[in-house]
């Protein structure tokens, strides 16, 4: 048995662990770095505060059609908190007893907190993005001209966060026009006077703002053979590039940014800060206290 075995619904059916249990559900879950991050942070907290000695974070392989049953079993089994990763964040949204107001426009939850009558849902990805951009690039989403690449789940969360933090403008670029239009219409009621528009790659040179913070929320870059999500040469003097992808640590987009002398960062800090915020929701321990140990554990788990 490894330190963080991959558990299944069968383990949940007979769950009887007495301590405070936390879990991450995904499909697939084997490569998740979250158990390493959270258990490292819990180990550190336990050295300082006895109440954390019985806290432990587990991972469960749960296919999408088994999610409702898994959430019921986790609640019945006394779990204190749950993280959700691909493909569960949107699927779980409608099964919450309550949803944090900031997470409602995102339509997705990644952190669940036990309430007596069911689960309360939160989304810490937006916080993770803002904290990571600040830490790695020294920039704020608020007041920035943002060029956001992608229109999937991560892009939607990022777009909502940028609007909630009052970015100066939001320009969204996506491969498939229909998906872009769907996202733009979801964002319309949230814009509150902030210019929000969609562009295709051909319109970038004329339409994208100068000096923008470019955020890649596409999955282009996960494989070495993937095309660039955007040609940086098509943008007018981008100020910085943040790529949500952290594995591989350097995507073609980040290499292109380095080649042009544009400050850039990968998504590892985002992963760390969304995790630290989730732990804050469960434990009350400020995210800033656990983020450093989580970052060390995440880097080690990713092999670097
Ligand atoms: P989705 O599947 O919901 O969306 C994928 C997006 O990528 C779509 O906009 C899709 O465009 C676009 N895309 C896919 N392939 C290409 C390509 N070859 N060229 C251009 N665009 C492409 O995924 P998510 O939104 O959930 O995740 C997106 C990325 O963000 C992933 O890499 C994920 O790992 C990362 N992420 C990182 C986090 C972190 O903590 N660092 C947290 C969450 C996500 P189209 O509409 O045309 O299909």
Coordinates of N, CA and C in Angstrom, one line a residue, residues 107-228:
X107 N -20.9 28.3 -11.9 CA -21.6 27.1 -12.3 C -20.8 25.8 -12.0
X108 N -19.8 25.9 -11.2 CA -19.0 24.8 -10.9 C -18.4 24.9 -9.5
X109 N -18.2 23.8 -8.8 CA -17.6 23.8 -7.5 C -16.4 22.8 -7.4
X110 N -15.4 23.2 -6.7 CA -14.2 22.3 -6.5 C -14.0 22.0 -5.1
X111 N -14.7 22.6 -4.2 CA -14.5 22.4 -2.7 C -15.8 22.3 -2.0
X112 N -16.0 21.2 -1.3 CA -17.3 21.0 -0.6 C -17.0 20.9 0.9
X113 N -17.9 21.5 1.6 CA -17.8 21.5 3.1 C -19.0 20.9 3.7
X114 N -18.8 20.0 4.6 CA -19.9 19.3 5.3 C -20.8 20.2 6.0
X115 N -22.1 20.1 5.8 CA -23.1 20.7 6.6 C -24.0 19.5 7.1
X116 N -24.7 19.7 8.2 CA -25.4 18.6 8.8 C -26.4 18.0 7.7
X117 N -27.0 18.9 6.9 CA -28.0 18.4 6.0 C -27.5 18.1 4.6
X118 N -26.2 18.3 4.3 CA -25.7 18.1 2.9 C -24.4 18.8 2.7
X119 N -24.0 19.0 1.4 CA -22.8 19.7 1.1 C -22.9 21.2 0.8
X120 N -22.0 22.0 1.3 CA -22.0 23.4 0.8 C -20.8 23.5 -0.2
X121 N -21.1 24.1 -1.3 CA -20.1 24.1 -2.4 C -19.4 25.5 -2.6
X122 N -18.1 25.4 -2.9 CA -17.3 26.6 -3.1 C -16.5 26.4 -4.3
X123 N -15.9 27.5 -4.9 CA -15.0 27.3 -6.0 C -13.7 28.2 -5.7
X124 N -12.6 27.5 -5.4 CA -11.4 28.2 -5.0 C -10.4 28.4 -6.2
X125 N -10.8 28.0 -7.4 CA -9.9 28.1 -8.6 C -9.6 29.6 -8.9
X126 N -10.7 30.4 -8.8 CA -10.5 31.9 -9.1 C -9.5 32.5 -8.2
X127 N -9.7 32.2 -6.9 CA -8.8 32.7 -5.9 C -7.4 32.2 -6.2
X128 N -7.3 30.9 -6.6 CA -5.9 30.4 -6.9 C -5.3 31.1 -8.1
X129 N -6.1 31.4 -9.1 CA -5.5 32.2 -10.2 C -5.0 33.5 -9.8
X130 N -5.9 34.3 -9.1 CA -5.5 35.6 -8.7 C -4.3 35.6 -7.8
X131 N -4.2 34.7 -6.8 CA -3.1 34.6 -5.9 C -1.8 34.2 -6.7
X132 N -1.9 33.3 -7.7 CA -0.8 32.9 -8.5 C -0.2 34.0 -9.4
X133 N -1.1 34.7 -10.0 CA -0.7 35.8 -10.9 C 0.0 36.9 -10.1
X134 N -0.5 37.1 -8.8 CA 0.2 38.1 -8.0 C 1.6 37.5 -7.6
X135 N 1.6 36.3 -7.1 CA 2.9 35.7 -6.6 C 3.9 35.5 -7.7
X136 N 3.5 35.0 -8.9 CA 4.5 34.7 -9.9 C 4.8 35.8 -10.8
X137 N 3.9 36.7 -11.1 CA 4.1 37.8 -12.1 C 4.0 39.2 -11.5
X138 N 3.7 39.2 -10.2 CA 3.6 40.5 -9.5 C 2.5 41.4 -10.1
X139 N 1.4 40.8 -10.6 CA 0.3 41.5 -11.2 C -1.0 41.2 -10.5
X140 N -1.9 42.2 -10.6 CA -3.3 42.0 -10.1 C -4.2 41.8 -11.3
X141 N -5.3 41.0 -11.1 CA -6.3 40.9 -12.2 C -7.1 42.2 -12.2
X142 N -7.4 42.7 -11.1 CA -8.1 44.0 -11.0 C -7.3 45.1 -11.7
X143 N -8.0 45.8 -12.6 CA -7.3 46.9 -13.3 C -6.5 46.5 -14.6
X144 N -6.4 45.2 -14.8 CA -5.6 44.7 -16.0 C -6.4 44.5 -17.2
X145 N -5.8 44.7 -18.4 CA -6.4 44.3 -19.6 C -6.1 42.8 -19.8
X146 N -7.1 42.0 -19.8 CA -6.9 40.5 -19.8 C -7.2 40.0 -21.2
X147 N -6.3 39.1 -21.8 CA -6.6 38.3 -22.9 C -6.7 36.9 -22.4
X148 N -7.9 36.3 -22.5 CA -8.1 35.0 -21.9 C -8.3 34.0 -23.1
X149 N -7.5 33.0 -23.1 CA -7.5 31.9 -24.1 C -8.3 30.8 -23.6
X150 N -9.4 30.4 -24.3 CA -10.2 29.3 -24.0 C -11.6 29.7 -23.5
X151 N -12.5 28.7 -23.6 CA -13.9 29.0 -23.3 C -14.5 27.8 -22.5
X152 N -13.7 26.9 -22.0 CA -14.2 25.8 -21.2 C -14.4 26.1 -19.8
X153 N -14.4 25.1 -18.9 CA -14.7 25.3 -17.5 C -13.7 26.2 -16.8
X154 N -12.4 26.0 -17.1 CA -11.4 26.8 -16.4 C -11.4 28.3 -16.9
X155 N -11.7 28.5 -18.2 CA -11.8 29.8 -18.7 C -13.0 30.5 -18.1
X156 N -14.1 29.8 -17.9 CA -15.3 30.4 -17.3 C -15.0 30.9 -15.9
X157 N -14.4 30.1 -15.1 CA -14.0 30.5 -13.7 C -13.0 31.7 -13.7
X158 N -12.1 31.7 -14.7 CA -11.1 32.8 -14.7 C -11.8 34.0 -15.1
X159 N -12.7 33.9 -16.1 CA -13.4 35.1 -16.6 C -14.3 35.8 -15.5
X160 N -15.0 34.9 -14.7 CA -15.8 35.4 -13.6 C -14.9 36.1 -12.6
X161 N -13.7 35.5 -12.3 CA -12.8 36.1 -11.3 C -12.3 37.4 -11.8
X162 N -11.9 37.5 -13.0 CA -11.4 38.8 -13.6 C -12.5 39.9 -13.5
X163 N -13.8 39.5 -13.8 CA -14.8 40.5 -13.7 C -15.1 40.9 -12.3
X164 N -15.1 39.9 -11.4 CA -15.4 40.2 -10.0 C -14.3 41.1 -9.4
X165 N -13.1 40.9 -9.9 CA -12.0 41.8 -9.4 C -11.9 43.1 -10.2
X166 N -12.8 43.3 -11.1 CA -12.9 44.6 -11.9 C -11.6 44.8 -12.7
X167 N -11.4 43.8 -13.7 CA -10.3 44.0 -14.7 C -10.7 45.2 -15.5
X168 N -9.7 45.7 -16.3 CA -10.0 46.9 -17.1 C -10.8 46.5 -18.4
X169 N -10.5 45.3 -18.9 CA -11.2 44.8 -20.1 C -10.9 43.3 -20.1
X170 N -11.8 42.6 -20.8 CA -11.7 41.1 -20.9 C -11.9 40.8 -22.4
X171 N -10.9 40.2 -23.0 CA -10.9 39.8 -24.4 C -10.8 38.3 -24.4
X172 N -11.7 37.6 -25.0 CA -11.7 36.1 -24.9 C -11.4 35.5 -26.3
X173 N -10.5 34.6 -26.4 CA -10.2 34.0 -27.7 C -10.4 32.5 -27.6
X174 N -11.1 32.0 -28.6 CA -11.4 30.5 -28.5 C -11.4 29.9 -29.9
X175 N -11.0 28.6 -30.0 CA -10.9 27.9 -31.2 C -12.3 27.8 -31.9
X176 N -13.3 27.4 -31.0 CA -14.6 27.1 -31.5 C -15.6 28.3 -31.2
X177 N -16.1 28.9 -32.2 CA -16.8 30.2 -32.1 C -18.1 29.9 -31.2
X178 N -18.8 28.8 -31.4 CA -20.0 28.5 -30.7 C -19.8 28.5 -29.2
X179 N -18.7 27.9 -28.8 CA -18.4 27.8 -27.3 C -18.0 29.2 -26.8
X180 N -17.3 30.0 -27.6 CA -17.0 31.4 -27.2 C -18.3 32.2 -27.0
X181 N -19.2 32.0 -28.0 CA -20.5 32.8 -27.9 C -21.3 32.4 -26.6
X182 N -21.3 31.1 -26.3 CA -22.0 30.6 -25.1 C -21.4 31.3 -23.9
X183 N -20.0 31.3 -23.8 CA -19.4 31.9 -22.6 C -19.7 33.4 -22.6
X184 N -19.6 34.1 -23.7 CA -19.9 35.5 -23.7 C -21.3 35.9 -23.2
X185 N -22.3 35.0 -23.6 CA -23.6 35.3 -23.2 C -23.8 35.1 -21.7
X186 N -23.1 34.1 -21.1 CA -23.1 33.8 -19.7 C -22.5 35.0 -18.9
X187 N -21.5 35.6 -19.5 CA -20.8 36.7 -18.8 C -21.5 38.0 -18.9
X188 N -22.3 38.2 -19.9 CA -23.0 39.5 -20.1 C -23.6 40.1 -18.9
X189 N -24.4 39.3 -18.1 CA -25.0 40.0 -16.9 C -24.0 40.3 -15.8
X190 N -22.7 39.8 -15.9 CA -21.7 40.0 -14.8 C -20.8 41.2 -15.2
X191 N -20.8 41.7 -16.4 CA -19.8 42.6 -16.8 C -19.8 43.9 -16.1
X192 N -21.0 44.4 -15.7 CA -21.1 45.6 -14.9 C -20.3 46.8 -15.6
X193 N -20.4 46.9 -16.9 CA -19.7 48.1 -17.5 C -18.3 47.8 -18.0
X194 N -17.7 46.6 -17.6 CA -16.4 46.3 -18.1 C -16.5 45.8 -19.6
X195 N -15.7 46.3 -20.5 CA -15.8 45.8 -21.9 C -15.4 44.3 -21.9
X196 N -16.3 43.5 -22.5 CA -16.0 42.1 -22.6 C -16.3 41.7 -24.1
X197 N -15.3 41.1 -24.8 CA -15.6 40.7 -26.1 C -14.9 39.5 -26.5
X198 N -15.4 38.9 -27.6 CA -14.7 37.7 -28.1 C -14.0 38.0 -29.4
X199 N -12.9 37.3 -29.7 CA -12.1 37.5 -30.9 C -11.7 36.2 -31.4
X200 N -11.6 36.1 -32.8 CA -10.9 34.9 -33.3 C -9.5 35.2 -33.6
X201 N -8.7 34.2 -33.9 CA -7.2 34.4 -34.0 C -6.9 35.5 -35.0
X202 N -7.7 35.6 -36.1 CA -7.5 36.6 -37.2 C -7.7 38.0 -36.7
X203 N -8.6 38.2 -35.7 CA -8.9 39.5 -35.2 C -8.0 40.0 -34.1
X204 N -7.1 39.2 -33.7 CA -6.3 39.6 -32.5 C -5.4 40.8 -32.7
X205 N -4.7 40.9 -33.9 CA -3.8 42.0 -34.1 C -4.4 43.3 -33.9
X206 N -5.6 43.4 -34.5 CA -6.3 44.7 -34.5 C -7.1 44.9 -33.2
X207 N -7.6 43.8 -32.6 CA -8.6 43.9 -31.6 C -8.1 43.7 -30.2
X208 N -7.0 43.1 -30.0 CA -6.5 42.8 -28.6 C -5.9 44.1 -28.0
X209 N -6.1 44.4 -26.7 CA -5.5 45.6 -26.1 C -4.0 45.5 -26.0
X210 N -3.3 46.6 -26.0 CA -1.9 46.6 -25.8 C -1.5 46.3 -24.4
X211 N -0.4 45.7 -24.1 CA 0.0 45.5 -22.8 C -0.8 44.6 -21.9
X212 N -1.5 43.6 -22.6 CA -2.4 42.7 -21.8 C -1.7 41.6 -21.0
X213 N -2.4 41.2 -20.0 CA -2.0 40.0 -19.3 C -2.7 38.8 -20.0
X214 N -1.9 37.9 -20.6 CA -2.5 36.8 -21.3 C -2.6 35.6 -20.4
X215 N -3.8 35.0 -20.3 CA -4.0 33.8 -19.5 C -4.5 32.6 -20.4
X216 N -3.7 31.6 -20.4 CA -4.1 30.4 -21.1 C -4.9 29.5 -20.3
X217 N -6.2 29.4 -20.6 CA -7.1 28.4 -20.0 C -7.6 27.4 -21.0
X218 N -6.8 27.1 -22.0 CA -7.1 26.0 -22.9 C -6.3 24.8 -22.5
X219 N -6.6 23.7 -23.0 CA -5.8 22.5 -22.7 C -4.7 22.3 -23.8
X220 N -4.5 23.3 -24.7 CA -3.5 23.2 -25.7 C -2.1 23.4 -25.0
X221 N -1.3 22.4 -25.0 CA 0.0 22.5 -24.3 C 0.2 21.3 -23.4
X222 N -0.9 20.6 -23.1 CA -0.8 19.4 -22.2 C 0.1 18.3 -22.9
X223 N -0.1 18.3 -24.3 CA 0.8 17.3 -25.0 C 1.8 18.1 -25.8
X224 N 3.0 17.5 -26.0 CA 4.1 18.1 -26.7 C 3.7 18.5 -28.1
X225 N 2.8 17.7 -28.7 CA 2.4 17.9 -30.1 C 1.3 18.9 -30.3
X226 N 0.8 19.5 -29.2 CA -0.3 20.5 -29.3 C 0.2 21.7 -30.0
X227 N -0.8 22.4 -30.8 CA -0.4 23.7 -31.4 C -0.4 24.8 -30.3
X228 N 0.2 25.9 -30.6 CA 0.1 27.1 -29.7 C -1.4 27.5 -29.6

